[in-house]
Amino acid sequence: EGPSLVVLLTDAVPHGTGFEGDKLPGGCPSGHNAKEIALRMHKERHTRVLVIACSDLGHAVATHSGDAALVAGARWYERLTQETGGRCLSLDTTNHLHKLVTSMAKEVAKADAGPSRP
C-alpha cells in the first residue's frame, strides 16, 4: 500500500471548535469529528493532511494576522497538519493549485519511500 494524502481546501475555520461566528458550533450534524478522523487515518494508514487555505483564512495562514477567529483557525489547521506530517499552505489564487498538490504528493511519496539506495 502506497502513501496516502488527503487534500483539504477550506476558506473557513473548522466547525465545532469554538471559534466566533461558527454556524455549526456543535460540529458536524452527523457527529463526525474531522480531527479525530484525520488522526485515526494517520495512525492506521500513515495518511498525511494537506490543508490549502483560501480567501481570508489563507491570508491568516500566511501572515498570522487579521481577524482573531481566522488566525485561531489557521493555527488549528497548522496543528492538525503537524500531527499528521502534512502541511498547511495559503492559496491566494487557484492558478497554482495543481502545483501545490503535485508537489506535496511527490514529497509524501519520497518520504514514505525511505532513503534511496546507491
PDB file of N, CA and C in Angstrom, residues 17-90:
ATOM      1  N   THR A  17     -15.343  23.980  16.786  1.00  0.00           N
ATOM      2  CA  THR A  17     -14.093  24.163  17.522  1.00  0.00           C
ATOM      3  C   THR A  17     -14.125  25.396  18.418  1.00  0.00           C
ATOM      4  N   GLY A  18     -15.290  26.023  18.533  1.00  0.00           N
ATOM      5  CA  GLY A  18     -15.450  27.131  19.468  1.00  0.00           C
ATOM      6  C   GLY A  18     -15.087  28.498  18.934  1.00  0.00           C
ATOM      7  N   PHE A  19     -14.864  28.624  17.632  1.00  0.00           N
ATOM      8  CA  PHE A  19     -14.499  29.914  17.081  1.00  0.00           C
ATOM      9  C   PHE A  19     -15.728  30.790  16.863  1.00  0.00           C
ATOM     10  N   GLU A  20     -15.551  32.072  17.048  1.00  0.00           N
ATOM     11  CA  GLU A  20     -16.643  33.046  16.913  1.00  0.00           C
ATOM     12  C   GLU A  20     -17.253  32.983  15.515  1.00  0.00           C
ATOM     13  N   GLY A  21     -18.567  33.079  15.463  1.00  0.00           N
ATOM     14  CA  GLY A  21     -19.269  33.100  14.189  1.00  0.00           C
ATOM     15  C   GLY A  21     -19.555  31.729  13.601  1.00  0.00           C
ATOM     16  N   ASP A  22     -19.240  30.671  14.307  1.00  0.00           N
ATOM     17  CA  ASP A  22     -19.467  29.314  13.814  1.00  0.00           C
ATOM     18  C   ASP A  22     -20.965  29.040  13.756  1.00  0.00           C
ATOM     19  N   LYS A  23     -21.469  28.767  12.554  1.00  0.00           N
ATOM     20  CA  LYS A  23     -22.898  28.499  12.389  1.00  0.00           C
ATOM     21  C   LYS A  23     -23.267  27.064  12.774  1.00  0.00           C
ATOM     22  N   LEU A  24     -22.250  26.228  12.992  1.00  0.00           N
ATOM     23  CA  LEU A  24     -22.458  24.855  13.464  1.00  0.00           C
ATOM     24  C   LEU A  24     -21.564  24.640  14.692  1.00  0.00           C
ATOM     25  N   PRO A  25     -21.868  25.328  15.799  1.00  0.00           N
ATOM     26  CA  PRO A  25     -20.986  25.256  16.976  1.00  0.00           C
ATOM     27  C   PRO A  25     -20.861  23.851  17.560  1.00  0.00           C
ATOM     28  N   GLY A  26     -21.822  22.990  17.276  1.00  0.00           N
ATOM     29  CA  GLY A  26     -21.749  21.607  17.759  1.00  0.00           C
ATOM     30  C   GLY A  26     -20.962  20.709  16.829  1.00  0.00           C
ATOM     31  N   GLY A  27     -20.431  21.280  15.759  1.00  0.00           N
ATOM     32  CA  GLY A  27     -19.684  20.489  14.780  1.00  0.00           C
ATOM     33  C   GLY A  27     -20.587  19.859  13.749  1.00  0.00           C
ATOM     34  N   CYS A  28     -20.127  18.814  13.141  1.00  0.00           N
ATOM     35  CA  CYS A  28     -20.868  18.113  12.095  1.00  0.00           C
ATOM     36  C   CYS A  28     -22.204  17.616  12.650  1.00  0.00           C
ATOM     37  N   PRO A  29     -23.308  17.906  11.955  1.00  0.00           N
ATOM     38  CA  PRO A  29     -24.617  17.437  12.419  1.00  0.00           C
ATOM     39  C   PRO A  29     -24.704  15.912  12.542  1.00  0.00           C
ATOM     40  N   SER A  30     -23.862  15.194  11.805  1.00  0.00           N
ATOM     41  CA  SER A  30     -23.855  13.730  11.870  1.00  0.00           C
ATOM     42  C   SER A  30     -22.942  13.204  12.971  1.00  0.00           C
ATOM     43  N   GLY A  31     -22.287  14.119  13.684  1.00  0.00           N
ATOM     44  CA  GLY A  31     -21.440  13.717  14.799  1.00  0.00           C
ATOM     45  C   GLY A  31     -20.011  13.355  14.444  1.00  0.00           C
ATOM     46  N   HIS A  32     -19.603  13.576  13.195  1.00  0.00           N
ATOM     47  CA  HIS A  32     -18.229  13.267  12.795  1.00  0.00           C
ATOM     48  C   HIS A  32     -17.285  14.352  13.311  1.00  0.00           C
ATOM     49  N   ASN A  33     -16.090  13.967  13.672  1.00  0.00           N
ATOM     50  CA  ASN A  33     -15.083  14.900  14.145  1.00  0.00           C
ATOM     51  C   ASN A  33     -13.896  14.814  13.196  1.00  0.00           C
ATOM     52  N   ALA A  34     -13.674  15.881  12.421  1.00  0.00           N
ATOM     53  CA  ALA A  34     -12.644  15.874  11.381  1.00  0.00           C
ATOM     54  C   ALA A  34     -11.256  15.581  11.933  1.00  0.00           C
ATOM     55  N   LYS A  35     -10.933  16.160  13.075  1.00  0.00           N
ATOM     56  CA  LYS A  35      -9.598  15.942  13.636  1.00  0.00           C
ATOM     57  C   LYS A  35      -9.413  14.486  14.059  1.00  0.00           C
ATOM     58  N   GLU A  36     -10.417  13.924  14.704  1.00  0.00           N
ATOM     59  CA  GLU A  36     -10.322  12.521  15.114  1.00  0.00           C
ATOM     60  C   GLU A  36     -10.169  11.599  13.908  1.00  0.00           C
ATOM     61  N   ILE A  37     -10.923  11.882  12.865  1.00  0.00           N
ATOM     62  CA  ILE A  37     -10.848  11.065  11.650  1.00  0.00           C
ATOM     63  C   ILE A  37      -9.461  11.177  11.022  1.00  0.00           C
ATOM     64  N   ALA A  38      -8.955  12.399  10.908  1.00  0.00           N
ATOM     65  CA  ALA A  38      -7.637  12.602  10.305  1.00  0.00           C
ATOM     66  C   ALA A  38      -6.542  11.920  11.115  1.00  0.00           C
ATOM     67  N   LEU A  39      -6.611  12.033  12.439  1.00  0.00           N
ATOM     68  CA  LEU A  39      -5.589  11.402  13.281  1.00  0.00           C
ATOM     69  C   LEU A  39      -5.669   9.878  13.219  1.00  0.00           C
ATOM     70  N   ARG A  40      -6.887   9.344  13.143  1.00  0.00           N
ATOM     71  CA  ARG A  40      -7.046   7.888  13.019  1.00  0.00           C
ATOM     72  C   ARG A  40      -6.484   7.409  11.671  1.00  0.00           C
ATOM     73  N   MET A  41      -6.787   8.154  10.608  1.00  0.00           N
ATOM     74  CA  MET A  41      -6.263   7.786   9.286  1.00  0.00           C
ATOM     75  C   MET A  41      -4.738   7.837   9.274  1.00  0.00           C
ATOM     76  N   HIS A  42      -4.183   8.828   9.959  1.00  0.00           N
ATOM     77  CA  HIS A  42      -2.722   8.942  10.022  1.00  0.00           C
ATOM     78  C   HIS A  42      -2.131   7.758  10.786  1.00  0.00           C
ATOM     79  N   LYS A  43      -2.754   7.414  11.889  1.00  0.00           N
ATOM     80  CA  LYS A  43      -2.253   6.296  12.711  1.00  0.00           C
ATOM     81  C   LYS A  43      -2.366   4.963  11.968  1.00  0.00           C
ATOM     82  N   GLU A  44      -3.505   4.720  11.329  1.00  0.00           N
ATOM     83  CA  GLU A  44      -3.760   3.429  10.688  1.00  0.00           C
ATOM     84  C   GLU A  44      -3.095   3.286   9.325  1.00  0.00           C
ATOM     85  N   ARG A  45      -3.041   4.376   8.549  1.00  0.00           N
ATOM     86  CA  ARG A  45      -2.555   4.287   7.167  1.00  0.00           C
ATOM     87  C   ARG A  45      -1.437   5.268   6.836  1.00  0.00           C
ATOM     88  N   HIS A  46      -0.957   5.975   7.848  1.00  0.00           N
ATOM     89  CA  HIS A  46       0.089   6.989   7.651  1.00  0.00           C
ATOM     90  C   HIS A  46      -0.354   8.080   6.683  1.00  0.00           C
ATOM     91  N   THR A  47      -1.641   8.382   6.706  1.00  0.00           N
ATOM     92  CA  THR A  47      -2.196   9.421   5.846  1.00  0.00           C
ATOM     93  C   THR A  47      -1.745  10.789   6.330  1.00  0.00           C
ATOM     94  N   ARG A  48      -1.305  11.601   5.404  1.00  0.00           N
ATOM     95  CA  ARG A  48      -0.917  12.978   5.717  1.00  0.00           C
ATOM     96  C   ARG A  48      -2.006  13.919   5.232  1.00  0.00           C
ATOM     97  N   VAL A  49      -2.161  15.025   5.950  1.00  0.00           N
ATOM     98  CA  VAL A  49      -3.186  16.001   5.594  1.00  0.00           C
ATOM     99  C   VAL A  49      -2.515  17.251   5.044  1.00  0.00           C
ATOM    100  N   LEU A  50      -2.927  17.645   3.856  1.00  0.00           N
ATOM    101  CA  LEU A  50      -2.502  18.898   3.241  1.00  0.00           C
ATOM    102  C   LEU A  50      -3.695  19.837   3.290  1.00  0.00           C
ATOM    103  N   VAL A  51      -3.559  20.924   4.037  1.00  0.00           N
ATOM    104  CA  VAL A  51      -4.624  21.923   4.108  1.00  0.00           C
ATOM    105  C   VAL A  51      -4.229  23.084   3.208  1.00  0.00           C
ATOM    106  N   ILE A  52      -5.119  23.441   2.308  1.00  0.00           N
ATOM    107  CA  ILE A  52      -4.914  24.602   1.448  1.00  0.00           C
ATOM    108  C   ILE A  52      -5.987  25.612   1.826  1.00  0.00           C
ATOM    109  N   ALA A  53      -5.541  26.678   2.462  1.00  0.00           N
ATOM    110  CA  ALA A  53      -6.455  27.700   2.969  1.00  0.00           C
ATOM    111  C   ALA A  53      -6.604  28.818   1.941  1.00  0.00           C
ATOM    112  N   CYS A  54      -7.845  29.145   1.639  1.00  0.00           N
ATOM    113  CA  CYS A  54      -8.156  30.154   0.632  1.00  0.00           C
ATOM    114  C   CYS A  54      -8.793  31.383   1.289  1.00  0.00           C
ATOM    115  N   SER A  55      -8.952  32.419   0.504  1.00  0.00           N
ATOM    116  CA  SER A  55      -9.670  33.617   0.924  1.00  0.00           C
ATOM    117  C   SER A  55      -9.015  34.248   2.152  1.00  0.00           C
ATOM    118  N   ASP A  56      -9.820  34.793   3.070  1.00  0.00           N
ATOM    119  CA  ASP A  56      -9.286  35.461   4.258  1.00  0.00           C
ATOM    120  C   ASP A  56      -8.551  34.479   5.173  1.00  0.00           C
ATOM    121  N   LEU A  57      -8.989  33.224   5.210  1.00  0.00           N
ATOM    122  CA  LEU A  57      -8.289  32.222   6.009  1.00  0.00           C
ATOM    123  C   LEU A  57      -6.886  32.001   5.458  1.00  0.00           C
ATOM    124  N   GLY A  58      -6.751  32.020   4.158  1.00  0.00           N
ATOM    125  CA  GLY A  58      -5.435  31.883   3.531  1.00  0.00           C
ATOM    126  C   GLY A  58      -4.500  33.002   3.953  1.00  0.00           C
ATOM    127  N   HIS A  59      -5.039  34.205   4.023  1.00  0.00           N
ATOM    128  CA  HIS A  59      -4.244  35.348   4.485  1.00  0.00           C
ATOM    129  C   HIS A  59      -3.798  35.123   5.932  1.00  0.00           C
ATOM    130  N   ALA A  60      -4.699  34.613   6.763  1.00  0.00           N
ATOM    131  CA  ALA A  60      -4.359  34.356   8.170  1.00  0.00           C
ATOM    132  C   ALA A  60      -3.285  33.279   8.285  1.00  0.00           C
ATOM    133  N   VAL A  61      -3.342  32.260   7.433  1.00  0.00           N
ATOM    134  CA  VAL A  61      -2.320  31.211   7.439  1.00  0.00           C
ATOM    135  C   VAL A  61      -0.971  31.803   7.034  1.00  0.00           C
ATOM    136  N   ALA A  62      -0.992  32.660   6.030  1.00  0.00           N
ATOM    137  CA  ALA A  62       0.258  33.214   5.510  1.00  0.00           C
ATOM    138  C   ALA A  62       0.895  34.231   6.453  1.00  0.00           C
ATOM    139  N   THR A  63       0.065  35.007   7.159  1.00  0.00           N
ATOM    140  CA  THR A  63       0.608  36.133   7.920  1.00  0.00           C
ATOM    141  C   THR A  63       0.391  36.057   9.424  1.00  0.00           C
ATOM    142  N   HIS A  64      -0.493  35.154   9.880  1.00  0.00           N
ATOM    143  CA  HIS A  64      -0.896  35.100  11.300  1.00  0.00           C
ATOM    144  C   HIS A  64      -1.404  36.455  11.773  1.00  0.00           C
ATOM    145  N   SER A  65      -2.091  37.138  10.874  1.00  0.00           N
ATOM    146  CA  SER A  65      -2.681  38.424  11.240  1.00  0.00           C
ATOM    147  C   SER A  65      -4.086  38.510  10.667  1.00  0.00           C
ATOM    148  N   GLY A  66      -4.846  39.474  11.182  1.00  0.00           N
ATOM    149  CA  GLY A  66      -6.218  39.666  10.728  1.00  0.00           C
ATOM    150  C   GLY A  66      -7.202  39.301  11.818  1.00  0.00           C
ATOM    151  N   ASP A  67      -8.378  38.902  11.410  1.00  0.00           N
ATOM    152  CA  ASP A  67      -9.449  38.541  12.329  1.00  0.00           C
ATOM    153  C   ASP A  67      -8.975  37.453  13.301  1.00  0.00           C
ATOM    154  N   ALA A  68      -9.232  37.649  14.590  1.00  0.00           N
ATOM    155  CA  ALA A  68      -8.748  36.730  15.627  1.00  0.00           C
ATOM    156  C   ALA A  68      -9.247  35.302  15.407  1.00  0.00           C
ATOM    157  N   ALA A  69     -10.512  35.144  15.012  1.00  0.00           N
ATOM    158  CA  ALA A  69     -11.050  33.804  14.791  1.00  0.00           C
ATOM    159  C   ALA A  69     -10.351  33.128  13.609  1.00  0.00           C
ATOM    160  N   LEU A  70     -10.044  33.891  12.568  1.00  0.00           N
ATOM    161  CA  LEU A  70      -9.345  33.309  11.418  1.00  0.00           C
ATOM    162  C   LEU A  70      -7.920  32.905  11.784  1.00  0.00           C
ATOM    163  N   VAL A  71      -7.244  33.729  12.561  1.00  0.00           N
ATOM    164  CA  VAL A  71      -5.881  33.389  12.996  1.00  0.00           C
ATOM    165  C   VAL A  71      -5.913  32.129  13.863  1.00  0.00           C
ATOM    166  N   ALA A  72      -6.878  32.051  14.773  1.00  0.00           N
ATOM    167  CA  ALA A  72      -7.013  30.861  15.619  1.00  0.00           C
ATOM    168  C   ALA A  72      -7.327  29.634  14.756  1.00  0.00           C
ATOM    169  N   GLY A  73      -8.177  29.798  13.766  1.00  0.00           N
ATOM    170  CA  GLY A  73      -8.492  28.700  12.848  1.00  0.00           C
ATOM    171  C   GLY A  73      -7.278  28.267  12.049  1.00  0.00           C
ATOM    172  N   ALA A  74      -6.490  29.229  11.602  1.00  0.00           N
ATOM    173  CA  ALA A  74      -5.259  28.917  10.863  1.00  0.00           C
ATOM    174  C   ALA A  74      -4.326  28.088  11.731  1.00  0.00           C
ATOM    175  N   ARG A  75      -4.200  28.467  12.985  1.00  0.00           N
ATOM    176  CA  ARG A  75      -3.322  27.715  13.895  1.00  0.00           C
ATOM    177  C   ARG A  75      -3.879  26.309  14.160  1.00  0.00           C
ATOM    178  N   TRP A  76      -5.215  26.188  14.213  1.00  0.00           N
ATOM    179  CA  TRP A  76      -5.840  24.875  14.400  1.00  0.00           C
ATOM    180  C   TRP A  76      -5.470  23.955  13.244  1.00  0.00           C
ATOM    181  N   TYR A  77      -5.600  24.469  12.018  1.00  0.00           N
ATOM    182  CA  TYR A  77      -5.244  23.669  10.841  1.00  0.00           C
ATOM    183  C   TYR A  77      -3.751  23.350  10.829  1.00  0.00           C
ATOM    184  N   GLU A  78      -2.919  24.296  11.225  1.00  0.00           N
ATOM    185  CA  GLU A  78      -1.475  24.051  11.258  1.00  0.00           C
ATOM    186  C   GLU A  78      -1.125  22.930  12.238  1.00  0.00           C
ATOM    187  N   ARG A  79      -1.767  22.933  13.405  1.00  0.00           N
ATOM    188  CA  ARG A  79      -1.518  21.853  14.374  1.00  0.00           C
ATOM    189  C   ARG A  79      -1.944  20.501  13.802  1.00  0.00           C
ATOM    190  N   LEU A  80      -3.087  20.469  13.131  1.00  0.00           N
ATOM    191  CA  LEU A  80      -3.568  19.229  12.527  1.00  0.00           C
ATOM    192  C   LEU A  80      -2.557  18.701  11.514  1.00  0.00           C
ATOM    193  N   THR A  81      -2.051  19.576  10.671  1.00  0.00           N
ATOM    194  CA  THR A  81      -1.101  19.118   9.658  1.00  0.00           C
ATOM    195  C   THR A  81       0.230  18.710  10.286  1.00  0.00           C
ATOM    196  N   GLN A  82       0.637  19.358  11.353  1.00  0.00           N
ATOM    197  CA  GLN A  82       1.863  18.950  12.050  1.00  0.00           C
ATOM    198  C   GLN A  82       1.689  17.557  12.649  1.00  0.00           C
ATOM    199  N   GLU A  83       0.519  17.294  13.207  1.00  0.00           N
ATOM    200  CA  GLU A  83       0.264  15.993  13.838  1.00  0.00           C
ATOM    201  C   GLU A  83       0.162  14.863  12.824  1.00  0.00           C
ATOM    202  N   THR A  84      -0.112  15.188  11.569  1.00  0.00           N
ATOM    203  CA  THR A  84      -0.257  14.150  10.549  1.00  0.00           C
ATOM    204  C   THR A  84       0.894  14.148   9.543  1.00  0.00           C
ATOM    205  N   GLY A  85       1.906  14.974   9.790  1.00  0.00           N
ATOM    206  CA  GLY A  85       3.046  15.008   8.876  1.00  0.00           C
ATOM    207  C   GLY A  85       2.759  15.715   7.574  1.00  0.00           C
ATOM    208  N   GLY A  86       1.692  16.493   7.536  1.00  0.00           N
ATOM    209  CA  GLY A  86       1.330  17.217   6.320  1.00  0.00           C
ATOM    210  C   GLY A  86       1.806  18.649   6.340  1.00  0.00           C
ATOM    211  N   ARG A  87       1.092  19.495   5.629  1.00  0.00           N
ATOM    212  CA  ARG A  87       1.445  20.912   5.565  1.00  0.00           C
ATOM    213  C   ARG A  87       0.180  21.740   5.476  1.00  0.00           C
ATOM    214  N   CYS A  88       0.299  22.979   5.895  1.00  0.00           N
ATOM    215  CA  CYS A  88      -0.794  23.939   5.808  1.00  0.00           C
ATOM    216  C   CYS A  88      -0.299  25.099   4.964  1.00  0.00           C
ATOM    217  N   LEU A  89      -0.948  25.327   3.837  1.00  0.00           N
ATOM    218  CA  LEU A  89      -0.495  26.332   2.890  1.00  0.00           C
ATOM    219  C   LEU A  89      -1.591  27.341   2.587  1.00  0.00           C
ATOM    220  N   SER A  90      -1.154  28.513   2.195  1.00  0.00           N
ATOM    221  CA  SER A  90      -2.066  29.574   1.796  1.00  0.00           C
ATOM    222  C   SER A  90      -2.163  29.600   0.275  1.00  0.00           C
TER     223      SER A  90
END
